[in-house]
Amino acid sequence: MAKRKTSQSEHDKVVNASASTYPDLEKKGYKISVNPNGEKNLGLGPDNNKQYPDVIVGKPESPGSGSGTAEIIEEIETEESVSDDEAEQWKDYADLGIKTFRLIVPKSKASDAKKIVEKNKIAVNEIWYYTLANGSVNFTKY
């Protein structure tokens, strides 16, 4: 059980770190929303099948608008969650038709994630990997 708690803690740290990488878009009025730890703060898709990716970057309809269009979604995985089982969720996110879908995984799982995406023909636009060092999260495009 401790392992799961640790991976959830890592997951949520990476979600928040990734969400903080969009200051330029925030200055342009984009809204950055997160759904860490199973939270359902902002969902996408039809009411009967809402999807809750970890990070959603939305372009407002107009300055100061409370509604808009999702431009980027991100799904963060940990060592334990890069699997064929999770690929079903990745497919659901890809099927939303968002301009950019990023899958973000630990560096050690990047090639595994790419193989799963290719094998299941999932329309992931970008795979990024993260590393944790000295309390910081670093992101690199795969």
Short mmCIF file of N, CA and C in Angstrom, two decimals:
data_model
loop_
_atom_site.label_atom_id
_atom_site.label_comp_id
_atom_site.label_asym_id
_atom_site.label_seq_id
_atom_site.Cartn_x
_atom_site.Cartn_y
_atom_site.Cartn_z
N MET A 1 0.81 -1.19 0.00
CA MET A 1 0.00 0.00 0.00
C MET A 1 0.86 1.26 0.00
N ALA A 2 1.98 1.23 0.67
CA ALA A 2 2.85 2.41 0.73
C ALA A 2 3.35 2.78 -0.66
N LYS A 3 3.59 1.79 -1.51
CA LYS A 3 4.06 2.05 -2.86
C LYS A 3 3.03 2.88 -3.64
N ARG A 4 1.76 2.51 -3.52
CA ARG A 4 0.70 3.25 -4.21
C ARG A 4 0.63 4.69 -3.72
N LYS A 5 0.73 4.87 -2.41
CA LYS A 5 0.69 6.22 -1.84
C LYS A 5 1.87 7.04 -2.38
N THR A 6 3.04 6.41 -2.46
CA THR A 6 4.21 7.10 -2.99
C THR A 6 4.01 7.47 -4.45
N SER A 7 3.48 6.54 -5.25
CA SER A 7 3.30 6.85 -6.67
C SER A 7 2.22 7.91 -6.87
N GLN A 8 1.18 7.92 -6.02
CA GLN A 8 0.16 8.96 -6.12
C GLN A 8 0.75 10.32 -5.78
N SER A 9 1.60 10.34 -4.78
CA SER A 9 2.27 11.58 -4.39
C SER A 9 3.15 12.09 -5.54
N GLU A 10 3.89 11.17 -6.16
CA GLU A 10 4.73 11.54 -7.30
C GLU A 10 3.87 12.04 -8.45
N HIS A 11 2.80 11.32 -8.73
CA HIS A 11 1.88 11.70 -9.81
C HIS A 11 1.38 13.13 -9.61
N ASP A 12 0.90 13.41 -8.41
CA ASP A 12 0.32 14.73 -8.15
C ASP A 12 1.38 15.83 -8.22
N LYS A 13 2.60 15.52 -7.78
CA LYS A 13 3.70 16.48 -7.89
C LYS A 13 3.99 16.80 -9.36
N VAL A 14 4.00 15.77 -10.20
CA VAL A 14 4.27 15.96 -11.63
C VAL A 14 3.11 16.71 -12.30
N VAL A 15 1.88 16.40 -11.92
CA VAL A 15 0.72 17.12 -12.47
C VAL A 15 0.86 18.61 -12.19
N ASN A 16 1.13 18.96 -10.96
CA ASN A 16 1.24 20.38 -10.60
C ASN A 16 2.45 21.04 -11.25
N ALA A 17 3.56 20.31 -11.35
CA ALA A 17 4.74 20.86 -12.00
C ALA A 17 4.47 21.12 -13.48
N SER A 18 3.80 20.18 -14.13
CA SER A 18 3.49 20.35 -15.54
C SER A 18 2.54 21.53 -15.76
N ALA A 19 1.53 21.63 -14.91
CA ALA A 19 0.58 22.73 -15.04
C ALA A 19 1.26 24.09 -14.88
N SER A 20 2.35 24.12 -14.14
CA SER A 20 3.05 25.39 -13.92
C SER A 20 3.98 25.77 -15.08
N THR A 21 4.03 24.95 -16.14
CA THR A 21 4.92 25.24 -17.27
C THR A 21 4.27 26.11 -18.35
N TYR A 22 3.10 26.66 -18.06
CA TYR A 22 2.36 27.43 -19.05
C TYR A 22 2.19 28.91 -18.71
N PRO A 23 3.19 29.57 -18.11
CA PRO A 23 2.97 30.98 -17.73
C PRO A 23 2.72 31.89 -18.94
N ASP A 24 3.34 31.61 -20.06
CA ASP A 24 3.12 32.45 -21.25
C ASP A 24 1.68 32.36 -21.73
N LEU A 25 1.11 31.17 -21.71
CA LEU A 25 -0.28 31.02 -22.12
C LEU A 25 -1.23 31.64 -21.08
N GLU A 26 -0.89 31.51 -19.81
CA GLU A 26 -1.72 32.13 -18.77
C GLU A 26 -1.77 33.65 -18.94
N LYS A 27 -0.64 34.23 -19.33
CA LYS A 27 -0.61 35.69 -19.57
C LYS A 27 -1.53 36.07 -20.73
N LYS A 28 -1.77 35.12 -21.64
CA LYS A 28 -2.66 35.38 -22.78
C LYS A 28 -4.11 35.04 -22.44
N GLY A 29 -4.39 34.70 -21.18
CA GLY A 29 -5.75 34.43 -20.75
C GLY A 29 -6.16 32.98 -20.74
N TYR A 30 -5.24 32.08 -21.12
CA TYR A 30 -5.57 30.66 -21.10
C TYR A 30 -5.77 30.21 -19.65
N LYS A 31 -6.65 29.24 -19.46
CA LYS A 31 -6.90 28.69 -18.14
C LYS A 31 -6.25 27.32 -18.04
N ILE A 32 -5.51 27.11 -16.97
CA ILE A 32 -4.85 25.82 -16.73
C ILE A 32 -5.62 25.14 -15.59
N SER A 33 -6.17 23.96 -15.87
CA SER A 33 -6.94 23.21 -14.88
C SER A 33 -6.25 21.88 -14.62
N VAL A 34 -6.35 21.40 -13.39
CA VAL A 34 -5.76 20.11 -13.05
C VAL A 34 -6.80 19.22 -12.37
N ASN A 35 -6.61 17.93 -12.57
CA ASN A 35 -7.44 16.90 -11.95
C ASN A 35 -6.53 15.87 -11.26
N PRO A 36 -5.79 16.28 -10.21
CA PRO A 36 -4.91 15.32 -9.55
C PRO A 36 -5.69 14.36 -8.65
N ASN A 37 -5.08 13.24 -8.35
CA ASN A 37 -5.59 12.31 -7.34
C ASN A 37 -7.06 11.93 -7.55
N GLY A 38 -7.44 11.76 -8.81
CA GLY A 38 -8.81 11.36 -9.11
C GLY A 38 -9.85 12.46 -8.97
N GLU A 39 -9.40 13.69 -8.70
CA GLU A 39 -10.34 14.80 -8.59
C GLU A 39 -11.00 15.05 -9.95
N LYS A 40 -12.19 15.59 -9.91
CA LYS A 40 -12.93 15.90 -11.13
C LYS A 40 -13.26 17.38 -11.14
N ASN A 41 -12.21 18.21 -11.28
CA ASN A 41 -12.37 19.66 -11.26
C ASN A 41 -12.90 20.19 -12.58
N LEU A 42 -12.41 19.64 -13.69
CA LEU A 42 -12.87 20.05 -15.01
C LEU A 42 -12.87 18.83 -15.91
N GLY A 43 -14.00 18.56 -16.54
CA GLY A 43 -14.12 17.43 -17.44
C GLY A 43 -14.37 17.87 -18.86
N LEU A 44 -14.10 16.97 -19.79
CA LEU A 44 -14.29 17.24 -21.21
C LEU A 44 -15.15 16.15 -21.82
N GLY A 45 -15.89 16.51 -22.84
CA GLY A 45 -16.70 15.53 -23.53
C GLY A 45 -18.15 15.60 -23.10
N PRO A 46 -18.97 14.70 -23.66
CA PRO A 46 -20.41 14.72 -23.36
C PRO A 46 -20.67 14.37 -21.90
N ASP A 47 -21.78 14.89 -21.38
CA ASP A 47 -22.13 14.68 -19.98
C ASP A 47 -22.18 13.21 -19.58
N ASN A 48 -22.61 12.36 -20.49
CA ASN A 48 -22.72 10.94 -20.15
C ASN A 48 -21.39 10.19 -20.25
N ASN A 49 -20.32 10.88 -20.65
CA ASN A 49 -19.00 10.24 -20.78
C ASN A 49 -17.89 11.26 -20.56
N LYS A 50 -17.98 12.04 -19.48
CA LYS A 50 -16.95 13.05 -19.19
C LYS A 50 -15.60 12.38 -18.98
N GLN A 51 -14.57 13.02 -19.48
CA GLN A 51 -13.19 12.57 -19.30
C GLN A 51 -12.46 13.62 -18.47
N TYR A 52 -11.54 13.17 -17.61
CA TYR A 52 -10.85 14.07 -16.70
C TYR A 52 -9.33 13.89 -16.80
N PRO A 53 -8.73 14.41 -17.90
CA PRO A 53 -7.27 14.32 -18.00
C PRO A 53 -6.62 15.11 -16.86
N ASP A 54 -5.36 14.77 -16.58
CA ASP A 54 -4.67 15.39 -15.45
C ASP A 54 -4.49 16.90 -15.60
N VAL A 55 -4.15 17.35 -16.81
CA VAL A 55 -3.94 18.78 -17.06
C VAL A 55 -4.73 19.17 -18.31
N ILE A 56 -5.44 20.28 -18.21
CA ILE A 56 -6.21 20.81 -19.34
C ILE A 56 -5.82 22.27 -19.52
N VAL A 57 -5.40 22.62 -20.73
CA VAL A 57 -5.07 24.00 -21.06
C VAL A 57 -6.15 24.49 -22.01
N GLY A 58 -6.91 25.48 -21.55
CA GLY A 58 -8.04 25.95 -22.34
C GLY A 58 -7.88 27.37 -22.82
N LYS A 59 -8.24 27.59 -24.08
CA LYS A 59 -8.22 28.92 -24.67
C LYS A 59 -9.60 29.55 -24.45
N PRO A 60 -9.64 30.72 -23.83
CA PRO A 60 -10.94 31.34 -23.57
C PRO A 60 -11.61 31.81 -24.86
N GLU A 61 -12.95 31.84 -24.83
CA GLU A 61 -13.69 32.35 -25.99
C GLU A 61 -13.37 33.82 -26.22
N SER A 62 -13.20 34.55 -25.12
CA SER A 62 -12.84 35.97 -25.18
C SER A 62 -12.11 36.31 -23.89
N PRO A 63 -11.39 37.43 -23.85
CA PRO A 63 -10.66 37.79 -22.63
C PRO A 63 -11.59 37.79 -21.41
N GLY A 64 -11.17 37.09 -20.37
CA GLY A 64 -11.93 37.04 -19.14
C GLY A 64 -13.11 36.08 -19.16
N SER A 65 -13.30 35.38 -20.26
CA SER A 65 -14.42 34.45 -20.40
C SER A 65 -14.22 33.24 -19.50
N GLY A 66 -15.32 32.73 -18.98
CA GLY A 66 -15.28 31.52 -18.16
C GLY A 66 -15.41 30.26 -18.98
N SER A 67 -15.59 30.38 -20.29
CA SER A 67 -15.69 29.19 -21.14
C SER A 67 -14.74 29.34 -22.32
N GLY A 68 -14.47 28.23 -22.96
CA GLY A 68 -13.55 28.25 -24.09
C GLY A 68 -13.35 26.86 -24.66
N THR A 69 -12.20 26.66 -25.28
CA THR A 69 -11.89 25.42 -25.96
C THR A 69 -10.59 24.84 -25.41
N ALA A 70 -10.62 23.55 -25.07
CA ALA A 70 -9.39 22.89 -24.64
C ALA A 70 -8.44 22.80 -25.83
N GLU A 71 -7.22 23.24 -25.64
CA GLU A 71 -6.20 23.20 -26.68
C GLU A 71 -5.17 22.09 -26.43
N ILE A 72 -4.90 21.84 -25.16
CA ILE A 72 -3.88 20.86 -24.77
C ILE A 72 -4.44 20.05 -23.60
N ILE A 73 -4.28 18.73 -23.66
CA ILE A 73 -4.55 17.90 -22.50
C ILE A 73 -3.31 17.06 -22.23
N GLU A 74 -3.11 16.76 -20.97
CA GLU A 74 -1.97 15.94 -20.58
C GLU A 74 -2.44 14.84 -19.64
N GLU A 75 -1.89 13.67 -19.82
CA GLU A 75 -2.11 12.59 -18.89
C GLU A 75 -0.75 12.19 -18.34
N ILE A 76 -0.65 12.18 -17.01
CA ILE A 76 0.60 11.88 -16.32
C ILE A 76 0.53 10.45 -15.81
N GLU A 77 1.57 9.68 -16.05
CA GLU A 77 1.65 8.31 -15.55
C GLU A 77 2.89 8.16 -14.68
N THR A 78 2.88 7.13 -13.84
CA THR A 78 4.03 6.80 -13.00
C THR A 78 4.58 5.44 -13.43
N GLU A 79 5.63 4.99 -12.78
CA GLU A 79 6.22 3.68 -13.09
C GLU A 79 5.16 2.58 -13.13
N GLU A 80 4.26 2.60 -12.16
CA GLU A 80 3.27 1.54 -12.02
C GLU A 80 2.14 1.64 -13.03
N SER A 81 1.91 2.81 -13.60
CA SER A 81 0.69 2.98 -14.40
C SER A 81 0.90 2.99 -15.91
N VAL A 82 2.12 2.83 -16.38
CA VAL A 82 2.33 2.72 -17.83
C VAL A 82 2.05 1.28 -18.21
N SER A 83 0.85 1.05 -18.77
CA SER A 83 0.44 -0.32 -19.04
C SER A 83 -0.64 -0.35 -20.12
N ASP A 84 -0.90 -1.55 -20.61
CA ASP A 84 -1.98 -1.73 -21.58
C ASP A 84 -3.33 -1.37 -20.96
N ASP A 85 -3.49 -1.61 -19.67
CA ASP A 85 -4.74 -1.24 -19.00
C ASP A 85 -4.99 0.27 -19.09
N GLU A 86 -3.97 1.05 -18.86
CA GLU A 86 -4.10 2.51 -18.94
C GLU A 86 -4.32 2.98 -20.37
N ALA A 87 -3.89 2.19 -21.33
CA ALA A 87 -4.04 2.57 -22.73
C ALA A 87 -5.49 2.80 -23.11
N GLU A 88 -6.41 2.11 -22.44
CA GLU A 88 -7.84 2.34 -22.70
C GLU A 88 -8.20 3.78 -22.39
N GLN A 89 -7.70 4.29 -21.27
CA GLN A 89 -7.97 5.68 -20.89
C GLN A 89 -7.29 6.63 -21.88
N TRP A 90 -6.07 6.31 -22.31
CA TRP A 90 -5.38 7.16 -23.28
C TRP A 90 -6.20 7.25 -24.56
N LYS A 91 -6.78 6.15 -24.97
CA LYS A 91 -7.61 6.14 -26.18
C LYS A 91 -8.83 7.04 -25.99
N ASP A 92 -9.46 6.96 -24.83
CA ASP A 92 -10.61 7.83 -24.55
C ASP A 92 -10.21 9.30 -24.67
N TYR A 93 -9.04 9.64 -24.15
CA TYR A 93 -8.58 11.03 -24.23
C TYR A 93 -8.27 11.42 -25.68
N ALA A 94 -7.63 10.52 -26.41
CA ALA A 94 -7.32 10.80 -27.81
C ALA A 94 -8.60 11.02 -28.62
N ASP A 95 -9.63 10.27 -28.28
CA ASP A 95 -10.90 10.37 -29.01
C ASP A 95 -11.64 11.68 -28.75
N LEU A 96 -11.19 12.47 -27.79
CA LEU A 96 -11.82 13.76 -27.53
C LEU A 96 -11.56 14.76 -28.66
N GLY A 97 -10.50 14.50 -29.45
CA GLY A 97 -10.20 15.37 -30.59
C GLY A 97 -9.56 16.71 -30.20
N ILE A 98 -8.89 16.75 -29.08
CA ILE A 98 -8.20 17.97 -28.64
C ILE A 98 -6.96 18.16 -29.52
N LYS A 99 -6.64 19.41 -29.79
CA LYS A 99 -5.52 19.75 -30.68
C LYS A 99 -4.22 19.02 -30.29
N THR A 100 -3.86 19.06 -29.01
CA THR A 100 -2.62 18.42 -28.56
C THR A 100 -2.90 17.54 -27.35
N PHE A 101 -2.58 16.25 -27.47
CA PHE A 101 -2.68 15.31 -26.36
C PHE A 101 -1.27 14.86 -26.04
N ARG A 102 -0.82 15.21 -24.83
CA ARG A 102 0.53 14.83 -24.37
C ARG A 102 0.41 13.74 -23.32
N LEU A 103 1.19 12.71 -23.52
CA LEU A 103 1.32 11.65 -22.53
C LEU A 103 2.67 11.88 -21.86
N ILE A 104 2.65 11.99 -20.53
CA ILE A 104 3.88 12.28 -19.79
C ILE A 104 4.15 11.13 -18.83
N VAL A 105 5.32 10.52 -18.98
CA VAL A 105 5.68 9.31 -18.25
C VAL A 105 7.07 9.44 -17.64
N PRO A 106 7.41 8.58 -16.68
CA PRO A 106 8.79 8.60 -16.16
C PRO A 106 9.76 8.24 -17.29
N LYS A 107 10.96 8.77 -17.21
CA LYS A 107 11.97 8.52 -18.25
C LYS A 107 12.16 7.02 -18.49
N SER A 108 12.14 6.24 -17.43
CA SER A 108 12.37 4.79 -17.56
C SER A 108 11.24 4.08 -18.30
N LYS A 109 10.10 4.73 -18.48
CA LYS A 109 8.95 4.11 -19.13
C LYS A 109 8.61 4.73 -20.49
N ALA A 110 9.43 5.65 -20.97
CA ALA A 110 9.12 6.34 -22.22
C ALA A 110 9.03 5.39 -23.40
N SER A 111 9.98 4.48 -23.55
CA SER A 111 9.92 3.57 -24.70
C SER A 111 8.76 2.59 -24.56
N ASP A 112 8.45 2.16 -23.34
CA ASP A 112 7.30 1.29 -23.13
C ASP A 112 6.01 2.01 -23.52
N ALA A 113 5.88 3.27 -23.12
CA ALA A 113 4.69 4.06 -23.45
C ALA A 113 4.54 4.20 -24.96
N LYS A 114 5.65 4.47 -25.63
CA LYS A 114 5.61 4.62 -27.09
C LYS A 114 5.15 3.32 -27.75
N LYS A 115 5.65 2.19 -27.28
CA LYS A 115 5.26 0.89 -27.84
C LYS A 115 3.77 0.64 -27.63
N ILE A 116 3.27 0.95 -26.44
CA ILE A 116 1.85 0.75 -26.14
C ILE A 116 0.98 1.64 -27.02
N VAL A 117 1.40 2.88 -27.20
CA VAL A 117 0.65 3.83 -28.04
C VAL A 117 0.61 3.32 -29.49
N GLU A 118 1.75 2.88 -30.00
CA GLU A 118 1.81 2.40 -31.38
C GLU A 118 1.02 1.10 -31.55
N LYS A 119 1.17 0.18 -30.62
CA LYS A 119 0.48 -1.11 -30.70
C LYS A 119 -1.04 -0.93 -30.71
N ASN A 120 -1.52 0.01 -29.90
CA ASN A 120 -2.96 0.25 -29.78
C ASN A 120 -3.48 1.35 -30.70
N LYS A 121 -2.57 1.90 -31.53
CA LYS A 121 -2.94 2.95 -32.50
C LYS A 121 -3.69 4.11 -31.83
N ILE A 122 -3.08 4.63 -30.77
CA ILE A 122 -3.68 5.73 -30.02
C ILE A 122 -3.10 7.05 -30.53
N ALA A 123 -3.97 8.00 -30.79
CA ALA A 123 -3.56 9.28 -31.37
C ALA A 123 -3.01 10.24 -30.31
N VAL A 124 -1.86 9.86 -29.75
CA VAL A 124 -1.14 10.73 -28.83
C VAL A 124 -0.26 11.63 -29.70
N ASN A 125 -0.35 12.95 -29.51
CA ASN A 125 0.46 13.86 -30.32
C ASN A 125 1.91 13.90 -29.88
N GLU A 126 2.11 13.84 -28.56
CA GLU A 126 3.47 13.96 -28.03
C GLU A 126 3.62 13.06 -26.81
N ILE A 127 4.79 12.44 -26.69
CA ILE A 127 5.16 11.74 -25.47
C ILE A 127 6.33 12.52 -24.86
N TRP A 128 6.17 12.86 -23.62
CA TRP A 128 7.22 13.53 -22.85
C TRP A 128 7.59 12.61 -21.69
N TYR A 129 8.81 12.76 -21.21
CA TYR A 129 9.16 12.04 -19.99
C TYR A 129 9.63 13.03 -18.95
N TYR A 130 9.52 12.59 -17.71
CA TYR A 130 9.95 13.43 -16.61
C TYR A 130 11.00 12.72 -15.78
N THR A 131 11.82 13.52 -15.13
CA THR A 131 12.77 13.03 -14.15
C THR A 131 12.61 13.87 -12.90
N LEU A 132 12.88 13.26 -11.78
CA LEU A 132 12.82 13.94 -10.49
C LEU A 132 14.23 14.01 -9.94
N ALA A 133 14.66 15.22 -9.61
CA ALA A 133 16.00 15.40 -9.06
C ALA A 133 16.01 16.59 -8.11
N ASN A 134 16.51 16.37 -6.93
CA ASN A 134 16.63 17.44 -5.92
C ASN A 134 15.32 18.18 -5.71
N GLY A 135 14.22 17.45 -5.69
CA GLY A 135 12.92 18.06 -5.45
C GLY A 135 12.30 18.74 -6.65
N SER A 136 12.99 18.72 -7.78
CA SER A 136 12.47 19.36 -8.99
C SER A 136 12.00 18.31 -10.00
N VAL A 137 11.05 18.72 -10.82
CA VAL A 137 10.57 17.87 -11.90
C VAL A 137 11.05 18.49 -13.20
N ASN A 138 11.71 17.69 -14.01
CA ASN A 138 12.19 18.17 -15.32
C ASN A 138 11.51 17.38 -16.42
N PHE A 139 11.13 18.10 -17.49
CA PHE A 139 10.39 17.50 -18.60
C PHE A 139 11.22 17.55 -19.87
N THR A 140 11.17 16.46 -20.64
CA THR A 140 11.88 16.37 -21.92
C THR A 140 10.96 15.71 -22.93
N LYS A 141 10.90 16.27 -24.12
CA LYS A 141 10.10 15.66 -25.18
C LYS A 141 10.81 14.42 -25.68
N TYR A 142 10.08 13.31 -25.82
CA TYR A 142 10.65 12.03 -26.23
C TYR A 142 10.73 11.95 -27.72
#
